[in-house]
PDB file of C-alpha atoms in Angstrom:
ATOM      1  CA  MET A 287       0.430  14.259   8.081  1.00 62.00           C
ATOM      2  CA  ARG A 288       2.535  14.979   5.376  1.00 72.00           C
ATOM      3  CA  THR A 289       0.907  16.557   2.628  1.00 86.00           C
ATOM      4  CA  ASP A 290       2.205  15.649  -1.289  1.00 88.00           C
ATOM      5  CA  LEU A 291       4.322  18.348  -1.612  1.00 90.00           C
ATOM      6  CA  GLU A 292       6.313  17.665   1.247  1.00 92.00           C
ATOM      7  CA  LEU A 293       6.016  14.150   0.258  1.00 92.00           C
ATOM      8  CA  GLN A 294       6.950  14.952  -3.233  1.00 94.00           C
ATOM      9  CA  ASN A 295       9.650  17.251  -1.295  1.00 94.00           C
ATOM     10  CA  LYS A 296      10.921  14.239   0.063  1.00 94.00           C
ATOM     11  CA  LYS A 297      11.559  11.895  -2.385  1.00 93.00           C
ATOM     12  CA  LEU A 298      13.326  14.518  -4.162  1.00 95.00           C
ATOM     13  CA  GLU A 299      15.676  14.863  -1.482  1.00 95.00           C
ATOM     14  CA  LEU A 300      16.504  11.346  -1.283  1.00 92.00           C
ATOM     15  CA  ILE A 301      16.799  10.897  -4.568  1.00 92.00           C
ATOM     16  CA  GLN A 302      19.757  13.335  -4.884  1.00 93.00           C
ATOM     17  CA  TRP A 303      20.793  12.378  -1.666  1.00 91.00           C
ATOM     18  CA  LEU A 304      21.176   8.748  -2.944  1.00 90.00           C
ATOM     19  CA  SER A 305      22.819   9.744  -6.582  1.00 91.00           C
ATOM     20  CA  THR A 306      26.099  11.286  -4.979  1.00 91.00           C
ATOM     21  CA  PHE A 307      26.125   8.765  -1.922  1.00 86.00           C
ATOM     22  CA  ASP A 308      29.170   6.396  -2.423  1.00 91.00           C
ATOM     23  CA  ASP A 309      28.737   4.411   0.918  1.00 92.00           C
ATOM     24  CA  ILE A 310      28.395   0.522  -0.458  1.00 93.00           C
ATOM     25  CA  GLU A 311      27.176  -0.281   3.308  1.00 93.00           C
ATOM     26  CA  ILE A 312      24.535   1.921   3.391  1.00 92.00           C
ATOM     27  CA  LEU A 313      23.293   1.583   0.015  1.00 92.00           C
ATOM     28  CA  GLU A 314      22.938  -2.195   0.569  1.00 94.00           C
ATOM     29  CA  LYS A 315      21.368  -1.721   4.539  1.00 94.00           C
ATOM     30  CA  ILE A 316      18.866   0.785   2.407  1.00 93.00           C
ATOM     31  CA  SER A 317      18.269  -2.254  -0.349  1.00 93.00           C
ATOM     32  CA  GLU A 318      17.550  -4.667   2.300  1.00 94.00           C
ATOM     33  CA  LEU A 319      15.308  -2.263   3.770  1.00 93.00           C
ATOM     34  CA  ILE A 320      13.160  -1.765   0.858  1.00 91.00           C
ATOM     35  CA  TYR A 321      13.452  -5.630   0.383  1.00 91.00           C
ATOM     36  CA  LYS A 322      11.869  -5.952   3.982  1.00 89.00           C
ATOM     37  CA  GLU A 323       9.551  -3.379   3.303  1.00 87.00           C
ATOM     38  CA  SER A 324       8.002  -5.101  -0.123  1.00 87.00           C
ATOM     39  CA  GLN A 325       8.144  -8.480   1.408  1.00 87.00           C
ATOM     40  CA  LYS A 326       5.824  -7.665   4.288  1.00 87.00           C
ATOM     41  CA  ASP A 327       2.266  -9.551   4.612  1.00 88.00           C
ATOM     42  CA  TRP A 328      -0.777  -7.115   4.812  1.00 85.00           C
ATOM     43  CA  TRP A 329      -3.087 -10.087   5.388  1.00 89.00           C
ATOM     44  CA  LYS A 330      -1.358 -10.613   8.515  1.00 87.00           C
ATOM     45  CA  GLU A 331      -1.847  -6.354   9.155  1.00 87.00           C
ATOM     46  CA  ILE A 332      -5.585  -6.069   8.816  1.00 90.00           C
ATOM     47  CA  PRO A 333      -8.188  -6.292  11.655  1.00 94.00           C
ATOM     48  CA  GLU A 334      -9.436  -9.782  11.815  1.00 94.00           C
ATOM     49  CA  GLU A 335     -13.005  -8.093  10.929  1.00 95.00           C
ATOM     50  CA  GLU A 336     -11.381  -6.921   7.619  1.00 95.00           C
ATOM     51  CA  LYS A 337     -10.430 -10.509   6.643  1.00 94.00           C
ATOM     52  CA  LYS A 338     -13.701 -11.840   7.446  1.00 95.00           C
ATOM     53  CA  ALA A 339     -15.063  -9.124   4.999  1.00 94.00           C
ATOM     54  CA  ILE A 340     -12.653  -9.757   2.223  1.00 93.00           C
ATOM     55  CA  GLU A 341     -13.417 -13.924   2.705  1.00 94.00           C
ATOM     56  CA  LYS A 342     -16.629 -13.262   2.939  1.00 93.00           C
ATOM     57  CA  GLY A 343     -16.926 -11.197  -0.430  1.00 90.00           C
ATOM     58  CA  ILE A 344     -14.685 -13.920  -2.756  1.00 92.00           C
ATOM     59  CA  ALA A 345     -17.451 -16.212  -1.287  1.00 94.00           C
ATOM     60  CA  GLU A 346     -19.870 -14.812  -2.508  1.00 90.00           C
ATOM     61  CA  ALA A 347     -17.895 -13.854  -6.031  1.00 88.00           C
ATOM     62  CA  ASP A 348     -17.113 -17.889  -6.135  1.00 90.00           C
ATOM     63  CA  SER A 349     -21.185 -18.501  -5.822  1.00 92.00           C
ATOM     64  CA  GLY A 350     -21.781 -15.941  -8.282  1.00 88.00           C
ATOM     65  CA  LYS A 351     -23.424 -13.565  -6.035  1.00 87.00           C
ATOM     66  CA  LEU A 352     -22.354 -10.765  -7.881  1.00 84.00           C
ATOM     67  CA  ASN A 353     -23.877  -7.208  -8.806  1.00 81.00           C
ATOM     68  CA  PRO A 354     -23.178  -5.739 -12.466  1.00 83.00           C
ATOM     69  CA  HIS A 355     -20.788  -2.107 -12.568  1.00 84.00           C
ATOM     70  CA  SER A 356     -24.557  -0.588 -13.228  1.00 86.00           C
ATOM     71  CA  LYS A 357     -26.607  -1.693 -10.047  1.00 85.00           C
ATOM     72  CA  ALA A 358     -23.924  -0.676  -8.079  1.00 83.00           C
ATOM     73  CA  HIS A 359     -22.891   2.360  -9.707  1.00 84.00           C
ATOM     74  CA  LYS A 360     -27.151   3.826  -8.792  1.00 87.00           C
ATOM     75  CA  LEU A 361     -26.736   2.345  -5.534  1.00 84.00           C
ATOM     76  CA  TYR A 362     -23.201   4.197  -4.683  1.00 84.00           C
ATOM     77  CA  GLY A 363     -23.212   6.890  -7.331  1.00 82.00           C
ATOM     78  CA  LYS A 364     -23.019   9.818  -5.152  1.00 80.00           C
ATOM     79  CA  TRP A 365     -20.033   8.301  -3.081  1.00 78.00           C
ATOM     80  CA  VAL A 366     -17.653   7.515  -5.978  1.00 66.00           C
TER      81      VAL A 366
END
């Protein structure tokens, strides 16, 4: 796994490279890739167990079964 510094360096490297690059066809392909990545449906990517947990949480919220922040902080404060 890359460190934050490595990630930042890679971003800067790409920005610098893109700022001097003149091949419109390659730039259009990069733009298409960025667009496709931004359109991915994360819901299709997560496991069924996570989907069920999210759906359960939404159903509980819709039915008013919510806890105030203060209660959650008391229960889970040491982990946040």
